[in-house]
PDB file of C-alpha atoms in Angstrom:
ATOM      1  CA  MET A   1     -11.282   0.641   6.198  1.00 89.00           C
ATOM      2  CA  VAL A   2      -8.164  -0.330   4.302  1.00 93.00           C
ATOM      3  CA  PHE A   3      -4.818   1.286   5.087  1.00 92.00           C
ATOM      4  CA  GLU A   4      -1.729   1.501   2.903  1.00 93.00           C
ATOM      5  CA  ILE A   5       1.598   1.116   4.723  1.00 94.00           C
ATOM      6  CA  PRO A   6       4.715   2.029   2.720  1.00 94.00           C
ATOM      7  CA  LEU A   7       7.929   0.251   3.684  1.00 95.00           C
ATOM      8  CA  LEU A   8      11.332   1.889   3.447  1.00 92.00           C
ATOM      9  CA  ASP A   9      12.376  -0.385   0.552  1.00 94.00           C
ATOM     10  CA  GLY A  10       9.493   0.891  -1.602  1.00 94.00           C
ATOM     11  CA  ARG A  11       7.100  -2.004  -1.074  1.00 95.00           C
ATOM     12  CA  VAL A  12       3.584  -1.265   0.117  1.00 96.00           C
ATOM     13  CA  VAL A  13       1.485  -3.522   2.355  1.00 97.00           C
ATOM     14  CA  TYR A  14      -2.160  -3.219   3.313  1.00 96.00           C
ATOM     15  CA  MET A  15      -4.050  -3.576   6.576  1.00 96.00           C
ATOM     16  CA  GLN A  16      -7.760  -3.503   7.290  1.00 95.00           C
ATOM     17  CA  GLY A  17      -9.816  -2.646  10.339  1.00 93.00           C
ATOM     18  CA  GLU A  18     -12.923  -0.887  11.544  1.00 92.00           C
ATOM     19  CA  GLU A  19     -13.578   1.443  14.420  1.00 92.00           C
ATOM     20  CA  SER A  20     -16.175   0.356  16.943  1.00 93.00           C
ATOM     21  CA  GLU A  21     -17.936   1.843  19.914  1.00 94.00           C
ATOM     22  CA  PHE A  22     -14.968   0.683  22.021  1.00 93.00           C
ATOM     23  CA  GLU A  23     -11.973   1.214  19.703  1.00 92.00           C
ATOM     24  CA  SER A  24     -10.617   3.960  17.462  1.00 92.00           C
ATOM     25  CA  ILE A  25      -7.897   3.672  14.861  1.00 91.00           C
ATOM     26  CA  VAL A  26      -4.823   5.858  15.268  1.00 89.00           C
ATOM     27  CA  PHE A  27      -1.625   6.093  13.228  1.00 89.00           C
ATOM     28  CA  VAL A  28       1.491   5.496  15.277  1.00 91.00           C
ATOM     29  CA  SER A  29       5.171   6.052  14.641  1.00 92.00           C
ATOM     30  CA  ALA A  30       6.911   2.659  14.521  1.00 91.00           C
ATOM     31  CA  SER A  31       9.980   3.949  16.348  1.00 90.00           C
ATOM     32  CA  LYS A  32       7.943   5.641  19.094  1.00 89.00           C
ATOM     33  CA  PHE A  33       5.800   2.540  19.477  1.00 88.00           C
ATOM     34  CA  PHE A  34       8.827   0.246  19.717  1.00 87.00           C
ATOM     35  CA  SER A  35      10.388   2.465  22.384  1.00 85.00           C
ATOM     36  CA  ILE A  36       7.452   1.966  24.770  1.00 84.00           C
ATOM     37  CA  TRP A  37       6.282  -1.489  23.689  1.00 83.00           C
ATOM     38  CA  HIS A  38       6.114  -3.771  26.736  1.00 76.00           C
ATOM     39  CA  ASP A  39       9.313  -5.809  27.022  1.00 72.00           C
ATOM     40  CA  SER A  40       7.490  -9.090  27.693  1.00 67.00           C
ATOM     41  CA  GLN A  41       5.930  -8.867  24.218  1.00 70.00           C
ATOM     42  CA  LYS A  42       8.780  -7.213  22.354  1.00 66.00           C
ATOM     43  CA  LEU A  43      11.195  -9.912  23.451  1.00 65.00           C
ATOM     44  CA  ASP A  44       8.901 -12.915  22.942  1.00 67.00           C
ATOM     45  CA  GLN A  45      11.087 -14.298  20.169  1.00 59.00           C
ATOM     46  CA  VAL A  46       9.867 -17.895  20.482  1.00 58.00           C
ATOM     47  CA  VAL A  47       6.265 -17.135  19.559  1.00 64.00           C
ATOM     48  CA  THR A  48       7.282 -14.553  16.989  1.00 67.00           C
ATOM     49  CA  ALA A  49       9.702 -16.972  15.291  1.00 75.00           C
ATOM     50  CA  GLN A  50       6.987 -19.618  15.022  1.00 81.00           C
ATOM     51  CA  LYS A  51       4.402 -17.252  13.524  1.00 87.00           C
ATOM     52  CA  TYR A  52       6.718 -15.021  11.480  1.00 86.00           C
ATOM     53  CA  PRO A  53       6.518 -17.008   8.206  1.00 91.00           C
ATOM     54  CA  ARG A  54       2.704 -16.747   8.281  1.00 92.00           C
ATOM     55  CA  ALA A  55       2.901 -13.005   8.879  1.00 92.00           C
ATOM     56  CA  GLU A  56       5.373 -12.625   6.018  1.00 93.00           C
ATOM     57  CA  SER A  57       3.071 -14.552   3.689  1.00 95.00           C
ATOM     58  CA  ALA A  58       0.025 -12.558   4.794  1.00 95.00           C
ATOM     59  CA  PHE A  59       1.730  -9.210   4.165  1.00 96.00           C
ATOM     60  CA  LEU A  60       2.953 -10.372   0.737  1.00 95.00           C
ATOM     61  CA  GLU A  61      -0.689 -11.095  -0.201  1.00 96.00           C
ATOM     62  CA  SER A  62      -2.086  -8.033   1.574  1.00 96.00           C
ATOM     63  CA  LYS A  63      -3.079  -6.076  -1.516  1.00 95.00           C
ATOM     64  CA  LYS A  64      -5.588  -8.792  -2.322  1.00 96.00           C
ATOM     65  CA  TYR A  65      -6.319  -9.776   1.306  1.00 96.00           C
ATOM     66  CA  PRO A  66      -5.479  -6.920   3.711  1.00 96.00           C
ATOM     67  CA  VAL A  67      -3.986  -8.001   7.040  1.00 96.00           C
ATOM     68  CA  PRO A  68      -6.072  -7.192  10.145  1.00 96.00           C
ATOM     69  CA  ILE A  69      -4.817  -4.190  12.072  1.00 94.00           C
ATOM     70  CA  VAL A  70      -3.425  -4.745  15.549  1.00 92.00           C
ATOM     71  CA  SER A  71      -5.304  -3.958  18.763  1.00 91.00           C
ATOM     72  CA  ALA A  72      -3.457  -2.311  21.601  1.00 88.00           C
ATOM     73  CA  GLY A  73      -4.345  -2.695  25.218  1.00 77.00           C
ATOM     74  CA  ILE A  74      -3.986   0.118  27.670  1.00 69.00           C
ATOM     75  CA  PHE A  75      -0.950   2.141  28.528  1.00 70.00           C
ATOM     76  CA  ASP A  76       0.725   1.042  31.710  1.00 73.00           C
ATOM     77  CA  TYR A  77       3.803   2.039  33.691  1.00 75.00           C
ATOM     78  CA  ASP A  78       6.746  -0.206  34.505  1.00 75.00           C
ATOM     79  CA  GLN A  79       8.521  -0.404  37.881  1.00 79.00           C
ATOM     80  CA  LYS A  80      10.633   2.632  36.994  1.00 80.00           C
ATOM     81  CA  GLY A  81       7.566   4.708  36.114  1.00 78.00           C
ATOM     82  CA  CYS A  82       8.188   4.531  32.362  1.00 77.00           C
ATOM     83  CA  MET A  83       5.144   4.291  30.119  1.00 78.00           C
ATOM     84  CA  GLN A  84       4.610   1.012  28.287  1.00 83.00           C
ATOM     85  CA  VAL A  85       1.894  -0.313  25.994  1.00 84.00           C
ATOM     86  CA  LYS A  86       0.770  -3.904  25.493  1.00 83.00           C
ATOM     87  CA  LEU A  87      -0.944  -5.391  22.486  1.00 85.00           C
ATOM     88  CA  THR A  88      -4.053  -7.501  22.861  1.00 81.00           C
ATOM     89  CA  ASP A  89      -3.180  -9.242  19.586  1.00 84.00           C
ATOM     90  CA  GLY A  90      -0.842  -8.844  16.628  1.00 87.00           C
ATOM     91  CA  ILE A  91       2.591  -9.143  18.246  1.00 86.00           C
ATOM     92  CA  THR A  92       4.038 -10.925  15.209  1.00 89.00           C
ATOM     93  CA  ARG A  93       2.395  -8.561  12.710  1.00 92.00           C
ATOM     94  CA  THR A  94       3.800  -5.595  14.603  1.00 91.00           C
ATOM     95  CA  SER A  95       7.267  -7.166  14.726  1.00 89.00           C
ATOM     96  CA  TRP A  96       7.088  -7.774  10.978  1.00 92.00           C
ATOM     97  CA  LEU A  97       6.132  -4.148  10.273  1.00 94.00           C
ATOM     98  CA  ILE A  98       8.968  -2.834  12.436  1.00 91.00           C
ATOM     99  CA  ASP A  99      11.496  -5.329  11.010  1.00 90.00           C
ATOM    100  CA  ASN A 100      10.482  -4.321   7.487  1.00 94.00           C
ATOM    101  CA  LYS A 101      10.916  -0.614   8.244  1.00 94.00           C
ATOM    102  CA  ALA A 102       7.363   0.664   8.217  1.00 94.00           C
ATOM    103  CA  GLN A 103       7.701   4.194   9.538  1.00 92.00           C
ATOM    104  CA  SER A 104       4.117   4.188  10.792  1.00 92.00           C
ATOM    105  CA  PHE A 105       1.082   1.941  10.913  1.00 93.00           C
ATOM    106  CA  PRO A 106      -2.562   1.974  12.024  1.00 92.00           C
ATOM    107  CA  LEU A 107      -3.392   0.626  15.449  1.00 91.00           C
ATOM    108  CA  ALA A 108      -6.750   0.073  17.151  1.00 93.00           C
ATOM    109  CA  CYS A 109      -6.805   1.462  20.677  1.00 91.00           C
ATOM    110  CA  PRO A 110      -9.433   1.973  23.366  1.00 90.00           C
ATOM    111  CA  ARG A 111     -11.506   5.085  22.597  1.00 91.00           C
ATOM    112  CA  SER A 112     -10.840   6.333  26.105  1.00 90.00           C
ATOM    113  CA  GLN A 113      -7.103   6.459  25.347  1.00 88.00           C
ATOM    114  CA  VAL A 114      -7.023   7.974  21.862  1.00 88.00           C
ATOM    115  CA  GLY A 115      -5.564  11.229  23.234  1.00 87.00           C
ATOM    116  CA  ILE A 116      -2.728   9.380  24.982  1.00 85.00           C
ATOM    117  CA  PHE A 117      -1.926   7.301  21.897  1.00 85.00           C
ATOM    118  CA  GLU A 118      -1.922  10.382  19.670  1.00 86.00           C
ATOM    119  CA  ARG A 119       0.166  12.440  22.087  1.00 84.00           C
ATOM    120  CA  GLU A 120       2.730   9.717  22.808  1.00 83.00           C
ATOM    121  CA  LEU A 121       2.894   7.804  19.529  1.00 85.00           C
ATOM    122  CA  SER A 122       1.769  10.008  16.657  1.00 81.00           C
ATOM    123  CA  THR A 123       3.992  10.378  13.634  1.00 72.00           C
ATOM    124  CA  SER A 124       5.266  13.575  12.060  1.00 60.00           C
ATOM    125  CA  SER A 125       6.896  11.791   9.120  1.00 51.00           C
ATOM    126  CA  PRO A 126       5.671  12.557   5.595  1.00 44.00           C
ATOM    127  CA  HIS A 127       6.146   8.822   4.784  1.00 46.00           C
ATOM    128  CA  VAL A 128       3.175   7.540   6.744  1.00 50.00           C
ATOM    129  CA  ALA A 129       0.462   4.955   6.480  1.00 50.00           C
ATOM    130  CA  SER A 130      -2.673   6.306   4.891  1.00 54.00           C
ATOM    131  CA  GLN A 131      -6.283   5.307   4.664  1.00 53.00           C
ATOM    132  CA  LEU A 132      -7.407   4.296   1.216  1.00 48.00           C
ATOM    133  CA  HIS A 133     -10.670   6.141   0.611  1.00 41.00           C
ATOM    134  CA  LEU A 134     -10.080   5.219  -3.007  1.00 39.00           C
ATOM    135  CA  LEU A 135     -11.451   1.747  -2.408  1.00 41.00           C
ATOM    136  CA  GLU A 136     -14.878   3.231  -1.945  1.00 42.00           C
ATOM    137  CA  GLY A 137     -14.486   5.734  -4.785  1.00 38.00           C
ATOM    138  CA  LYS A 138     -14.239   8.677  -2.365  1.00 36.00           C
ATOM    139  CA  GLY A 139     -10.659   9.729  -3.040  1.00 34.00           C
ATOM    140  CA  ARG A 140      -8.933  11.767  -5.711  1.00 33.00           C
ATOM    141  CA  GLY A 141      -9.162   8.885  -8.158  1.00 32.00           C
ATOM    142  CA  LYS A 142     -10.335   5.321  -8.347  1.00 31.00           C
ATOM    143  CA  LEU A 143      -8.218   2.221  -8.117  1.00 33.00           C
ATOM    144  CA  SER A 144      -7.880   0.275 -11.325  1.00 32.00           C
ATOM    145  CA  ASN A 145      -8.964  -2.891  -9.511  1.00 31.00           C
ATOM    146  CA  PRO A 146     -11.790  -2.039  -7.098  1.00 32.00           C
ATOM    147  CA  SER A 147     -12.050  -5.669  -5.992  1.00 33.00           C
ATOM    148  CA  ILE A 148      -9.039  -5.422  -3.651  1.00 32.00           C
TER     149      ILE A 148
END
């Protein structure tokens, strides 16, 4: 499945991922996600700085080569009892999306936690990421270049 993610500046980037027997794809609010993203990952600026140029390049080419969606681990609680979520991959991609003002994005999460992700992180914004059924000719119209 390919997902379209509009950025606040009008650009659009694309991500791709599939559901499996273990993971489902949910759409999360970037601001809600950032507020409960585990500090050890959110603040890992060294790794992010090293990988950031590659993420930037990948998102710039994402219409032709969609970027893989990010997988989240399980929800956890910090020492104060506040909910936090960790990513199993995609820290830099997620940072890039948040830095570039994506209001929402798709995220793969454990099937057993879909309800928690939807309850805690779902978006109510009209400016949200959307699945592109058009790529398979199932939407309201077809893309002019079906090879993307």
